Amino acid sequence: MAPSTVLPETFARAVAGLRATTPRPEILLEEVTAPQRLAPYAFALSATVLRDGEEVATGRLVLLYDPAGHEAWQGRLRLVSYVTAELEPELAADPLLPAVAWTWLTDALETQGATHTALAGTVTQTTSTRFGDLAGPPATADIELRASWTPLDDTAPALTAHLLGWCALLSSTAGLPPPGVTAISPLHR
């Protein structure tokens, strides 16, 4: 007998909430293949953040669903996030950057009303300097935020709030101004 292709209602509703969300124009979302071994059901989106036509940050958001629940998740749904962006090297050297980046996530979820539990994650800042045959461009710096959390509400509007919060995190990581605010370009002499 073939396995059922009918998705559980909770998971289907959550996916519908994610698919129905329209982020700000600088963020391009695309459905991608989800990891298959983390939970019985999974859905994934990738994101590219553009500023002046140039890619400035990327991310991936995975929705996991286990009908039996998962003790560590404290629920049946789990969102797993990965966000990365290149930074100015002097910004990456700031010892407060990890704590600030973490507040980008927590503030974004709170602002959107994306209630959650079991929030966990890491913030990594790296700098790279090239030598030898790879020498050339100046040092580069990156920030990477990995996090996961359990939504307290599995309705489509609630999952929309989580995705909009994640998009706000992407915007902060990419250094985009708040929606409706135009960045002032430096004066050229």
PDB file of C-alpha atoms in Angstrom, residues 47 51 57 62 69 74 82-83 88 93-94 97 109 111 126 134 136 142 148 159 170 177:
ATOM      1  CA  ALA A  47      15.953  34.212   1.105  1.00  0.00           C
ATOM      2  CA  ARG A  51      20.374  46.405  -1.602  1.00  0.00           C
ATOM      3  CA  ALA A  57      22.486  38.760   3.031  1.00  0.00           C
ATOM      4  CA  VAL A  62      12.851  25.535   7.769  1.00  0.00           C
ATOM      5  CA  GLY A  69       5.636  16.298  19.385  1.00  0.00           C
ATOM      6  CA  GLN A  74       8.198  21.842  23.607  1.00  0.00           C
ATOM      7  CA  TYR A  82      20.057  30.448   9.289  1.00  0.00           C
ATOM      8  CA  VAL A  83      21.018  34.008   8.291  1.00  0.00           C
ATOM      9  CA  GLU A  88      32.510  45.897   7.437  1.00  0.00           C
ATOM     10  CA  ALA A  93      35.406  43.216  15.528  1.00  0.00           C
ATOM     11  CA  ASP A  94      32.841  44.752  17.895  1.00  0.00           C
ATOM     12  CA  LEU A  97      27.901  42.405  17.896  1.00  0.00           C
ATOM     13  CA  LEU A 109       9.683  38.238  16.640  1.00  0.00           C
ATOM     14  CA  THR A 111       7.412  43.283  17.109  1.00  0.00           C
ATOM     15  CA  THR A 126      34.293  35.781  11.442  1.00  0.00           C
ATOM     16  CA  LEU A 134      44.473  33.684  -2.775  1.00  0.00           C
ATOM     17  CA  GLY A 136      43.969  40.012  -3.294  1.00  0.00           C
ATOM     18  CA  ASP A 142      30.750  37.890   8.131  1.00  0.00           C
ATOM     19  CA  SER A 148      15.376  27.753  16.289  1.00  0.00           C
ATOM     20  CA  LEU A 159       3.059  31.583  11.024  1.00  0.00           C
ATOM     21  CA  LEU A 170      17.213  39.462   7.533  1.00  0.00           C
ATOM     22  CA  PRO A 177      16.714  50.848   6.705  1.00  0.00           C
TER      23      PRO A 177
END
